Coordinates of N, CA and C and ligand atoms in Angstrom, one line a residue:
M1171 N 97.3 98.6 124.3 CA 97.5 99.1 122.7 C 97.0 100.0 122.7
R1172 N 97.7 101.0 121.8 CA 97.4 102.0 121.3 C 97.3 102.4 119.9
I1173 N 95.9 102.2 118.9 CA 95.2 102.7 117.9 C 94.9 103.7 117.4
D1174 N 95.7 104.4 116.4 CA 95.3 105.6 116.1 C 94.4 105.2 114.5
V1175 N 93.8 106.1 114.1 CA 92.8 105.8 112.9 C 92.7 107.1 112.4
I1176 N 93.6 107.6 110.9 CA 93.0 108.5 110.1 C 92.0 108.3 109.0
T1177 N 91.1 109.5 108.9 CA 90.4 109.1 108.3 C 89.3 110.5 107.6
I1178 N 88.3 110.6 106.5 CA 88.0 111.7 106.2 C 86.2 111.5 107.0
F1179 N 86.3 110.5 107.8 CA 84.7 110.4 108.4 C 85.1 109.8 109.6
P1180 N 85.8 110.6 110.6 CA 85.7 110.0 112.0 C 84.2 109.7 112.5
E1181 N 83.4 110.1 112.5 CA 82.4 109.7 112.8 C 81.9 108.4 112.4
Y1182 N 82.4 107.7 111.4 CA 82.5 106.3 110.9 C 82.7 105.2 111.8
L1183 N 83.9 106.0 112.7 CA 84.2 105.3 113.7 C 83.8 105.3 115.2
A1184 N 82.2 105.8 115.2 CA 81.7 106.2 116.5 C 82.0 104.5 117.0
P1185 N 81.3 103.8 116.5 CA 81.4 102.2 117.2 C 82.6 101.7 118.2
L1186 N 83.8 102.3 117.7 CA 85.2 101.8 118.6 C 84.8 102.3 119.7
R1187 N 83.9 103.0 120.3 CA 83.4 103.6 121.7 C 82.7 103.2 122.2
A1188 N 82.0 102.1 121.7 CA 80.7 101.4 121.9 C 81.0 100.0 122.2
A1189 N 79.8 99.7 123.5 CA 79.9 98.2 124.0 C 81.6 97.5 124.2
L1190 N 81.8 96.2 123.7 CA 82.8 95.6 124.1 C 84.3 96.7 124.2
L1191 N 84.4 97.1 123.1 CA 85.5 98.1 122.7 C 85.6 99.6 123.7
G1192 N 84.5 99.9 123.6 CA 84.3 101.1 124.8 C 84.8 100.6 126.3
K1193 N 84.0 99.5 126.6 CA 84.5 99.0 127.8 C 86.1 98.8 128.1
A1194 N 86.7 98.4 127.0 CA 88.2 97.9 127.0 C 88.7 99.4 127.1
V1195 N 88.4 100.2 126.3 CA 88.7 101.9 126.4 C 88.7 102.5 128.0
D1196 N 87.6 102.3 128.7 CA 87.4 102.6 129.9 C 88.5 102.1 131.1
R1197 N 88.7 100.7 130.3 CA 89.1 100.0 131.3 C 90.8 100.3 131.4
G1198 N 91.1 101.3 130.3 CA 92.5 101.4 129.9 C 93.1 100.1 129.1
L1199 N 92.4 99.2 128.6 CA 93.1 98.0 127.9 C 93.4 98.6 126.4
I1200 N 92.5 99.4 126.0 CA 92.9 100.0 124.4 C 93.1 101.6 124.7
E1201 N 93.6 102.5 124.0 CA 94.0 103.6 123.9 C 93.5 104.3 122.3
F1202 N 92.5 104.9 122.1 CA 92.2 105.2 120.4 C 92.1 106.5 120.4
G1203 N 92.9 107.1 119.0 CA 92.8 108.2 118.7 C 92.5 108.2 116.9
V1204 N 91.6 108.9 116.9 CA 90.6 109.1 115.6 C 91.2 110.5 115.3
H1205 N 91.7 110.7 114.0 CA 92.1 111.7 113.3 C 91.2 112.3 112.0
D1206 N 91.0 113.5 111.4 CA 90.3 113.9 110.6 C 91.4 114.3 109.5
L1207 N 91.5 113.3 108.5 CA 92.8 113.8 107.5 C 92.4 115.1 107.1
R1208 N 91.6 115.8 107.1 CA 91.3 117.0 106.5 C 91.8 117.9 107.4
D1209 N 92.4 117.9 108.2 CA 93.0 118.7 109.3 C 94.3 118.8 108.7
W1210 N 94.9 118.1 108.0 CA 95.9 118.3 107.2 C 95.9 118.8 105.8
T1211 N 94.9 119.5 105.6 CA 94.9 120.0 103.9 C 94.8 121.6 104.1
H1212 N 95.7 121.8 102.9 CA 96.0 123.3 102.8 C 95.2 124.1 102.0
D1213 N 94.0 123.8 101.6 CA 93.4 125.0 100.9 C 91.4 124.9 101.2
V1214 N 91.0 125.9 100.9 CA 89.7 126.3 101.3 C 88.9 125.2 101.3
H1215 N 88.8 124.8 99.9 CA 88.1 123.2 99.9 C 88.4 122.2 100.8
R1216 N 89.6 122.4 101.0 CA 90.2 121.0 102.6 C 90.0 119.7 101.3
A1217 N 90.8 119.8 100.2 CA 90.8 118.6 99.3 C 91.8 117.8 99.4
V1218 N 91.2 116.6 99.3 CA 92.1 115.1 100.2 C 92.6 114.5 98.8
D1219 N 92.1 114.9 97.3 CA 92.2 114.2 96.3 C 92.3 114.7 95.1
D1220 N 92.7 114.1 94.0 CA 92.8 114.8 92.8 C 93.0 113.9 91.8
S1221 N 92.6 113.9 90.4 CA 92.9 113.4 89.2 C 94.0 112.2 89.5
P1222 N 93.9 111.0 88.8 CA 94.9 110.2 88.7 C 95.9 110.6 87.5
Y1223 N 97.1 110.5 87.6 CA 98.0 110.4 86.3 C 97.9 109.3 85.5
G1224 N 98.0 109.6 84.4 CA 97.4 108.6 83.3 C 96.0 108.0 82.8
G1225 N 95.2 109.3 83.7 CA 93.9 108.9 83.6 C 93.1 108.0 84.1
G1226 N 91.7 107.6 83.7 CA 90.9 106.5 84.4 C 90.1 107.6 85.3
P1227 N 89.2 106.4 85.4 CA 87.9 106.6 86.6 C 87.9 107.0 88.3
G1228 N 87.6 107.9 88.8 CA 87.5 107.7 90.0 C 89.0 109.1 90.5
M1229 N 89.3 109.1 91.7 CA 90.2 110.2 92.1 C 91.1 109.1 93.0
V1230 N 92.4 109.8 93.2 CA 93.7 109.1 94.0 C 93.5 110.4 95.3
M1231 N 94.1 109.8 96.2 CA 94.5 110.8 97.8 C 95.8 111.3 97.7
K1232 N 95.3 112.4 97.9 CA 97.3 113.1 98.0 C 97.8 112.9 98.8
P1233 N 99.3 112.8 98.1 CA 100.3 112.8 99.0 C 100.7 113.8 100.0
Q1234 N 100.5 114.9 99.3 CA 100.7 115.9 100.3 C 99.9 116.5 101.4
V1235 N 98.9 115.8 101.4 CA 98.1 115.6 102.9 C 98.3 114.2 103.4
W1236 N 98.1 113.0 103.0 CA 99.0 112.0 103.8 C 100.2 111.8 104.5
G1237 N 101.0 112.4 103.5 CA 102.3 112.5 104.5 C 102.5 113.6 105.6
P1238 N 101.9 114.6 105.7 CA 101.9 115.3 106.9 C 101.2 114.8 107.9
A1239 N 100.2 114.0 107.6 CA 99.2 113.1 108.6 C 100.2 112.1 109.2
L1240 N 100.4 111.2 108.1 CA 101.1 110.1 109.0 C 103.1 110.5 109.7
T1241 N 103.0 111.4 109.3 CA 104.3 112.0 110.0 C 104.0 112.3 111.4
E1242 N 103.0 113.0 111.4 CA 102.4 113.7 113.1 C 102.1 112.6 114.0
V1243 N 100.8 111.4 113.3 CA 100.2 110.8 113.8 C 101.2 109.7 114.5
C1244 N 102.5 109.5 113.6 CA 103.2 108.0 114.0 C 104.4 108.8 114.4
A1245 N 104.4 109.8 114.6 CA 105.5 110.6 115.4 C 105.8 110.0 116.4
P1246 N 107.4 109.8 117.3 CA 107.5 108.8 118.5 C 106.7 109.3 119.6
R1247 N 105.9 108.5 120.3 CA 105.7 108.6 121.6 C 106.2 108.1 122.6
P1248 N 106.4 108.7 123.8 CA 107.4 108.5 124.8 C 106.9 107.3 125.4
E1249 N 105.7 106.6 125.2 CA 105.1 105.3 126.0 C 105.3 104.3 124.9
H1250 N 105.8 104.3 123.6 CA 106.3 103.2 122.7 C 107.7 103.3 122.1
E1251 N 108.5 102.1 122.6 CA 109.8 102.2 122.2 C 109.9 102.7 120.6
G1252 N 109.4 102.1 120.0 CA 109.2 101.9 118.4 C 108.4 102.7 117.8
P1253 N 108.3 102.7 116.4 CA 107.3 103.4 115.7 C 106.2 102.3 115.7
P1254 N 104.7 102.9 115.1 CA 103.3 101.9 114.9 C 103.8 101.0 113.8
T1255 N 102.9 100.5 113.5 CA 102.5 99.3 112.6 C 101.3 100.0 111.9
L1256 N 101.7 100.3 110.5 CA 100.6 101.3 109.7 C 99.8 99.9 108.8
I1257 N 98.7 99.9 109.0 CA 98.0 98.9 108.6 C 96.9 100.0 107.4
V1258 N 97.3 99.7 105.9 CA 96.5 100.0 104.8 C 95.3 99.6 104.8
P1259 N 94.0 99.5 104.8 CA 92.9 98.4 104.2 C 92.9 98.8 102.9
T1260 N 92.7 97.7 101.8 CA 92.3 97.9 100.5 C 92.2 96.7 99.9
P1261 N 91.2 96.6 98.7 CA 91.2 95.2 98.2 C 92.5 94.5 97.7
A1262 N 93.4 95.5 97.4 CA 94.3 94.8 96.7 C 95.5 94.3 97.9
G1263 N 95.2 94.1 99.2 CA 95.9 94.2 100.0 C 96.2 92.4 100.3
R1264 N 97.0 91.7 101.2 CA 97.1 90.4 101.4 C 96.1 90.3 102.9
R1265 N 95.4 89.1 102.1 CA 94.2 88.6 103.1 C 94.3 89.0 104.5
F1266 N 93.5 89.5 105.1 CA 93.3 90.0 106.6 C 92.3 88.7 107.3
D1267 N 93.5 87.7 107.9 CA 92.4 86.5 108.9 C 92.9 86.4 110.0
Q1268 N 92.5 85.0 110.8 CA 92.5 85.0 112.7 C 94.4 85.3 112.6
R1269 N 95.1 84.5 111.5 CA 96.3 84.6 112.2 C 96.7 86.0 112.0
T1270 N 96.4 86.7 111.2 CA 96.7 88.3 110.7 C 96.3 89.0 112.3
A1271 N 95.1 89.0 112.8 CA 94.6 89.4 114.0 C 95.7 88.8 114.8
E1272 N 95.8 87.9 114.8 CA 97.0 87.5 116.3 C 98.3 88.1 116.3
E1273 N 98.3 88.4 114.7 CA 99.9 88.9 115.0 C 99.5 90.1 115.3
L1274 N 98.7 90.7 115.0 CA 98.4 92.3 115.2 C 98.3 92.8 116.5
A1275 N 97.5 92.0 116.7 CA 97.2 92.0 118.6 C 98.4 91.6 119.4
E1276 N 99.8 91.4 119.0 CA 101.2 91.4 119.4 C 102.1 93.0 119.6
C1277 N 101.4 93.7 118.6 CA 101.6 94.9 118.6 C 101.0 95.8 119.2
P1278 N 102.1 97.0 120.0 CA 101.7 97.7 120.8 C 100.8 98.9 120.7
W1279 N 101.1 99.3 119.4 CA 100.5 100.3 118.6 C 100.2 100.3 116.9
L1280 N 98.9 100.5 116.5 CA 98.6 100.2 115.3 C 98.3 101.8 114.7
V1281 N 98.7 101.8 113.4 CA 97.8 103.2 113.1 C 96.9 102.8 111.5
F1282 N 96.1 102.6 111.7 CA 94.8 102.5 110.6 C 94.9 103.7 109.9
A1283 N 95.2 104.1 108.1 CA 95.3 104.9 107.0 C 94.1 104.3 106.4
C1284 N 92.9 105.1 106.9 CA 91.4 104.8 105.8 C 91.4 105.6 104.4
G1285 N 91.6 104.7 103.1 CA 91.9 105.3 102.0 C 90.2 105.6 101.8
R1286 N 89.9 106.4 100.5 CA 88.5 106.4 100.1 C 89.1 106.3 98.4
Y1287 N 87.9 106.7 97.4 CA 88.1 107.1 96.1 C 88.7 105.4 95.7
E1288 N 90.0 106.0 94.7 CA 90.5 105.1 93.8 C 91.6 104.7 94.8
G1289 N 92.0 105.2 96.1 CA 92.8 104.9 97.0 C 93.9 105.9 97.3
I1290 N 95.0 105.3 97.7 CA 96.2 106.7 98.0 C 97.5 106.3 97.4
D1291 N 97.9 107.5 97.2 CA 99.1 107.9 96.2 C 100.1 106.7 96.7
E1292 N 100.3 105.8 95.6 CA 101.5 104.9 96.2 C 102.6 105.2 96.9
R1293 N 102.9 106.3 96.5 CA 104.1 107.3 97.0 C 104.3 107.3 98.7
V1294 N 103.0 107.2 99.0 CA 102.6 107.4 100.5 C 103.2 106.0 101.5
V1295 N 102.7 104.8 101.0 CA 103.3 103.9 101.5 C 104.4 103.6 101.5
E1296 N 105.1 103.7 100.0 CA 106.5 103.6 100.0 C 107.0 104.5 101.0
D1297 N 106.8 105.7 101.2 CA 107.6 106.8 102.0 C 107.8 106.1 103.9
A1298 N 106.3 105.8 103.9 CA 106.2 105.3 105.4 C 106.8 104.4 105.6
A1299 N 106.7 103.4 104.3 CA 107.6 101.6 104.8 C 109.3 102.3 105.0
E1300 N 109.7 103.4 104.7 CA 111.3 103.5 105.1 C 111.5 103.9 106.8
R1301 N 110.1 104.0 107.4 CA 110.0 104.5 108.6 C 109.5 103.5 109.6
M1302 N 108.8 103.0 109.3 CA 107.8 101.9 110.2 C 107.3 100.7 109.3
P1303 N 107.0 99.5 109.8 CA 106.2 98.2 109.3 C 105.2 98.8 108.7
V1304 N 104.6 98.4 107.3 CA 103.6 99.0 106.6 C 102.8 97.3 106.4
R1305 N 101.5 97.4 106.5 CA 100.9 96.2 106.0 C 99.2 96.6 105.2
E1306 N 99.4 96.4 103.9 CA 98.5 96.4 103.2 C 97.5 95.4 103.4
L1307 N 96.6 95.5 103.8 CA 95.2 94.2 104.4 C 94.2 94.3 103.6
S1308 N 93.3 93.4 103.2 CA 92.3 93.2 102.5 C 91.5 92.3 103.7
I1309 N 90.1 92.2 104.0 CA 88.9 91.9 105.0 C 88.5 90.8 103.8
G1310 N 88.3 91.1 102.7 CA 87.9 90.0 101.7 C 87.8 90.4 100.3
D1311 N 87.2 89.2 99.3 CA 87.6 89.8 98.0 C 86.4 90.5 97.2
Y1312 N 86.2 91.9 98.0 CA 85.1 92.8 97.5 C 85.8 94.3 97.7
V1313 N 84.8 95.3 97.0 CA 85.3 96.6 97.0 C 84.4 97.3 98.1
L1314 N 85.1 98.0 99.3 CA 83.9 98.7 99.8 C 84.4 100.5 99.2
V1315 N 83.7 100.9 99.8 CA 83.8 102.6 99.6 C 84.7 103.2 100.3
G1316 N 85.0 102.5 101.1 CA 86.1 103.3 101.8 C 86.9 102.2 102.8
G1317 N 88.2 102.6 103.3 CA 88.7 101.7 104.4 C 88.0 101.9 105.9
E1318 N 86.8 102.2 106.2 CA 87.1 102.6 107.7 C 85.8 101.2 107.8
V1319 N 85.1 100.4 107.3 CA 84.4 99.6 107.8 C 85.6 98.3 107.9
A1320 N 86.3 98.2 107.0 CA 87.4 97.4 107.1 C 88.2 97.7 108.4
V1321 N 88.6 98.6 108.9 CA 88.9 99.0 110.0 C 88.4 98.8 111.2
L1322 N 87.0 98.8 111.2 CA 86.1 98.6 112.0 C 86.5 97.0 112.4
T1323 N 86.3 96.1 111.2 CA 86.4 94.4 111.4 C 87.8 94.0 111.8
M1324 N 88.9 94.9 111.4 CA 90.1 94.5 112.1 C 90.4 94.8 113.4
V1325 N 89.9 95.9 113.6 CA 89.9 96.4 115.5 C 89.1 95.7 116.1
E1326 N 88.2 95.2 115.8 CA 87.4 94.2 116.9 C 87.7 92.9 116.7
A1327 N 88.5 92.3 115.6 CA 89.2 90.8 115.3 C 90.4 91.1 116.3
V1328 N 91.0 92.3 116.5 CA 92.5 92.2 117.1 C 91.9 92.5 118.4
S1329 N 91.2 93.4 118.7 CA 90.8 94.0 119.9 C 90.4 92.8 120.9
R1330 N 89.3 91.8 120.3 CA 89.1 90.9 121.1 C 89.9 89.6 121.7
L1331 N 91.4 89.9 121.4 CA 92.6 88.7 121.5 C 93.3 89.5 122.6
L1332 N 93.4 90.7 123.0 CA 93.7 91.2 124.0 C 93.1 90.9 125.5
P1333 N 94.6 90.5 126.3 CA 94.2 90.3 127.2 C 93.2 91.1 128.0
G1334 N 92.1 90.5 129.0 CA 91.1 91.0 129.8 C 89.8 91.8 129.2
V1335 N 90.2 92.1 127.6 CA 88.9 92.4 126.8 C 88.0 91.7 126.9
L1336 N 87.7 90.1 126.7 CA 86.8 89.3 126.4 C 86.6 88.7 127.8
G1337 N 85.5 88.8 128.4 CA 85.3 88.0 129.9 C 85.8 87.1 129.8
N1338 N 85.9 85.7 129.3 CA 86.2 84.7 129.2 C 87.1 84.3 128.2
P1339 N 88.9 84.7 128.8 CA 89.3 84.4 127.8 C 89.6 82.9 126.5
A1340 N 88.8 82.2 127.4 CA 88.6 80.9 126.9 C 88.1 80.8 125.4
S1341 N 87.3 81.9 125.2 CA 86.0 82.0 124.4 C 87.3 82.1 123.3
A1342 N 88.0 83.1 122.8 CA 88.9 83.4 122.0 C 89.7 81.9 121.4
Q1343 N 89.9 81.3 122.5 CA 91.1 79.6 122.1 C 89.9 78.9 121.6
E1344 N 88.9 79.0 121.4 CA 87.8 78.2 121.4 C 86.9 78.3 120.2
D1345 N 87.3 79.8 119.3 CA 86.6 80.3 118.1 C 86.9 79.6 117.1
S1346 N 85.9 80.0 116.3 CA 86.2 79.3 114.7 C 87.4 80.0 114.2
F1347 N 88.2 79.3 113.4 CA 89.8 79.8 112.9 C 90.8 79.5 114.3
S1348 N 90.2 79.3 115.5 CA 91.4 79.4 116.5 C 92.3 78.2 115.9
D1349 N 92.1 77.1 115.8 CA 92.6 75.9 115.5 C 92.4 75.7 114.0
G1350 N 92.4 76.5 113.5 CA 92.3 76.2 111.6 C 91.2 75.9 111.2
L1351 N 90.0 75.4 112.1 CA 88.6 75.2 111.6 C 87.6 75.7 112.0
L1352 N 86.4 75.8 111.5 CA 85.0 76.5 111.9 C 84.7 75.6 113.1
E1353 N 84.0 76.6 113.9 CA 83.4 76.5 115.5 C 82.3 75.2 114.7
G1354 N 82.3 74.5 115.5 CA 80.5 73.4 115.3 C 79.3 74.5 116.3
P1355 N 78.4 73.7 116.4 CA 77.1 74.4 116.4 C 76.7 74.3 118.2
S1356 N 76.3 75.4 118.5 CA 75.9 75.7 119.9 C 74.4 75.3 120.4
Y1357 N 74.4 75.3 121.5 CA 73.2 75.0 121.7 C 72.8 75.6 123.5
T1358 N 71.9 76.4 123.7 CA 71.3 76.6 125.1 C 70.1 76.1 125.1
R1359 N 69.3 76.6 126.7 CA 68.3 76.1 126.9 C 67.1 76.7 126.0
P1360 N 66.0 76.1 126.0 CA 65.3 75.1 126.6 C 66.2 73.7 125.8
E1361 N 65.8 72.5 126.4 CA 66.7 71.3 125.9 C 65.5 70.4 124.7
V1362 N 64.3 71.3 124.4 CA 63.9 70.8 123.2 C 62.7 72.1 122.6
W1363 N 63.1 72.4 121.4 CA 62.4 73.7 121.0 C 62.2 73.2 119.6
Q1364 N 60.9 73.8 119.1 CA 60.3 73.2 117.7 C 60.7 71.6 117.7
D1365 N 60.3 71.1 118.7 CA 60.7 69.7 118.7 C 61.8 69.3 118.2
R1366 N 63.0 70.2 118.5 CA 64.1 69.7 117.9 C 64.7 69.6 119.7
P1367 N 65.5 68.6 119.9 CA 66.2 68.3 121.2 C 67.4 69.0 120.8
V1368 N 68.3 69.1 122.6 CA 69.6 69.3 122.0 C 70.5 67.9 122.0
P1369 N 71.3 67.7 121.0 CA 72.2 66.6 120.8 C 72.4 66.2 122.4
E1370 N 72.0 64.8 122.8 CA 72.0 64.2 123.9 C 73.6 64.2 124.3
V1371 N 74.5 64.1 123.6 CA 76.3 63.6 124.4 C 76.1 65.4 125.1
L1372 N 75.8 66.3 124.5 CA 75.7 67.6 125.3 C 75.4 67.9 126.7
R1373 N 74.4 66.7 126.9 CA 73.3 66.5 128.0 C 74.2 65.6 129.0
S1374 N 75.4 64.9 128.3 CA 75.3 64.1 129.3 C 76.8 64.1 130.5
G1375 N 77.4 65.0 130.3 CA 78.2 65.3 131.1 C 79.4 64.5 131.2
N1376 N 79.5 63.9 130.3 CA 80.9 62.9 129.7 C 81.8 63.9 128.9
H1377 N 82.5 64.6 129.9 CA 83.3 65.7 129.1 C 84.1 65.1 127.8
A1378 N 84.8 64.2 128.0 CA 85.5 63.7 126.9 C 85.0 63.3 125.5
A1379 N 83.6 62.7 125.7 CA 82.8 62.7 124.8 C 82.3 64.0 124.4
I1380 N 82.1 65.0 124.8 CA 81.4 66.5 124.3 C 82.5 67.1 123.6
R1381 N 84.0 66.9 124.2 CA 85.0 67.5 123.4 C 85.1 66.4 122.1
R1382 N 84.9 65.5 122.2 CA 85.0 64.6 120.9 C 84.2 65.1 119.5
W1383 N 82.4 64.8 120.6 CA 81.8 65.4 119.8 C 81.9 66.7 118.9
R1384 N 82.4 67.6 119.7 CA 82.5 69.2 119.6 C 83.8 69.3 118.1
R1385 N 84.6 68.3 118.3 CA 85.3 68.4 117.3 C 85.6 67.8 116.2
D1386 N 84.4 66.9 116.0 CA 84.0 65.9 115.1 C 83.0 67.0 114.1
Q1387 N 82.0 67.9 115.0 CA 81.1 68.3 114.4 C 81.8 69.9 113.4
S1388 N 82.9 70.3 114.7 CA 83.8 71.4 113.7 C 84.8 70.8 112.7
I1389 N 84.9 69.9 112.3 CA 85.8 69.1 111.2 C 84.6 69.2 110.1
I1390 N 83.4 67.9 110.3 CA 82.6 68.2 109.3 C 82.1 69.3 108.8
R1391 N 81.5 70.2 109.7 CA 81.1 71.4 109.4 C 82.3 72.2 108.7
T1392 N 83.6 72.1 108.8 CA 84.8 72.7 107.9 C 85.0 72.2 106.3
Y1393 N 84.5 70.6 106.7 CA 84.3 70.1 105.3 C 83.3 70.4 104.4
H1394 N 82.3 70.7 105.0 CA 80.9 71.2 104.1 C 81.2 72.5 103.6
R1395 N 81.6 73.3 104.5 CA 81.7 74.8 104.4 C 82.8 75.3 103.6
R1396 N 84.0 75.0 104.1 CA 85.4 75.5 104.0 C 86.2 74.7 103.8
P1397 N 86.3 73.4 102.7 CA 87.3 72.5 102.6 C 88.7 73.0 102.2
D1398 N 88.8 74.2 101.9 CA 90.0 75.2 101.8 C 90.7 74.9 103.1
L1399 N 90.2 75.5 104.0 CA 90.7 75.1 105.6 C 91.0 73.8 105.7
L1400 N 90.7 73.0 105.4 CA 90.8 71.7 105.9 C 92.4 71.4 105.2
A1401 N 92.1 71.6 103.6 CA 93.2 71.6 102.9 C 94.6 72.1 103.3
A1402 N 94.4 73.1 103.8 CA 95.2 74.2 104.1 C 95.9 73.2 105.4
L1403 N 95.1 72.7 106.4 CA 95.6 72.6 107.9 C 96.9 70.8 107.3
G1404 N 96.0 70.1 106.2 CA 96.9 69.1 106.0 C 96.9 67.8 106.8
D1405 N 97.1 66.3 106.5 CA 96.8 65.8 107.3 C 97.2 65.6 109.0
D1406 N 98.2 65.8 109.4 CA 98.8 65.8 110.1 C 97.8 66.5 111.4
A1407 N 97.6 67.8 110.9 CA 96.8 68.4 111.9 C 95.4 67.5 112.0
L1408 N 94.8 67.1 110.9 CA 93.7 66.2 111.3 C 93.7 65.2 112.2
D1409 N 94.9 64.4 111.4 CA 95.3 63.3 112.8 C 95.2 63.6 114.0
K1410 N 95.7 65.2 114.5 CA 95.7 65.6 115.9 C 94.2 65.6 116.3
H1411 N 93.3 65.9 115.4 CA 92.1 65.5 116.1 C 91.7 64.3 116.3
D1412 N 92.2 63.1 115.8 CA 91.8 61.8 115.5 C 90.6 61.6 115.1
H1413 N 90.2 62.0 114.1 CA 89.1 61.9 113.8 C 88.6 61.0 112.7
R1414 N 87.7 60.4 112.1 CA 87.0 60.0 110.9 C 85.8 60.6 110.3
L1415 N 85.8 61.1 109.2 CA 84.8 62.1 108.4 C 83.9 61.1 108.0
Ligands
JBN2367 N1 88.4 94.3 101.1 C1 88.7 95.7 102.0 O1 89.3 95.1 102.9 C2 88.4 96.6 101.4 C3 89.4 98.1 102.1 C4 88.7 99.1 101.4 N2 88.2 98.4 100.2 O2 87.9 97.3 100.3

């Protein structure tokens, strides 16, 4: 997978080259390109924003800067048959969740456009959508100062799903949300800590009972913390879990 990020703060994306993601880059599983939007400015002040039409607070990012930046960064690449998928992080976007991460993990090339201020002139997205798939996505119902932190979140959620990135692929299959439920509690040594023992079933060696216990804990935790996820699953899916709350 190739991932390009366009931003006015390239240094914000430094974590992309650390830890797990850095190892994935070193192993050639992911190719990153980080681009400074100001490289496409034309004036001495390297301005990327201007006042909003219609008035109002804040500034809007200029189409004459974003347009050429996207044209160049999204230009056809010999190693990719088609155009990239353009992701625009915005609080006004559709919700980014585990399903979205799984969908994006299937894309061979992603380009992230990090907006700042009051966002990017709407015509930029409209124009890009004529040449490539565009997804405006939100990582949650809150407003960040810019898209960079959202990009780091989405890139990590997507990259960890790529074959070979996680040491044990089963980890991604058993994660929270992988089956629409929250992951249950986990334990490791010692067997007793602060007079709190590890649940006996986990030490029983009875793998069928352990699977059932973990499934029960997952459904109970989801019921108490995210009942909306249970509602979204519906009864059929819960029956699959063969559980009584
Ligand atoms: N909630 C978000 O994804 C977001 C992106 C930029 N600002 O907020």
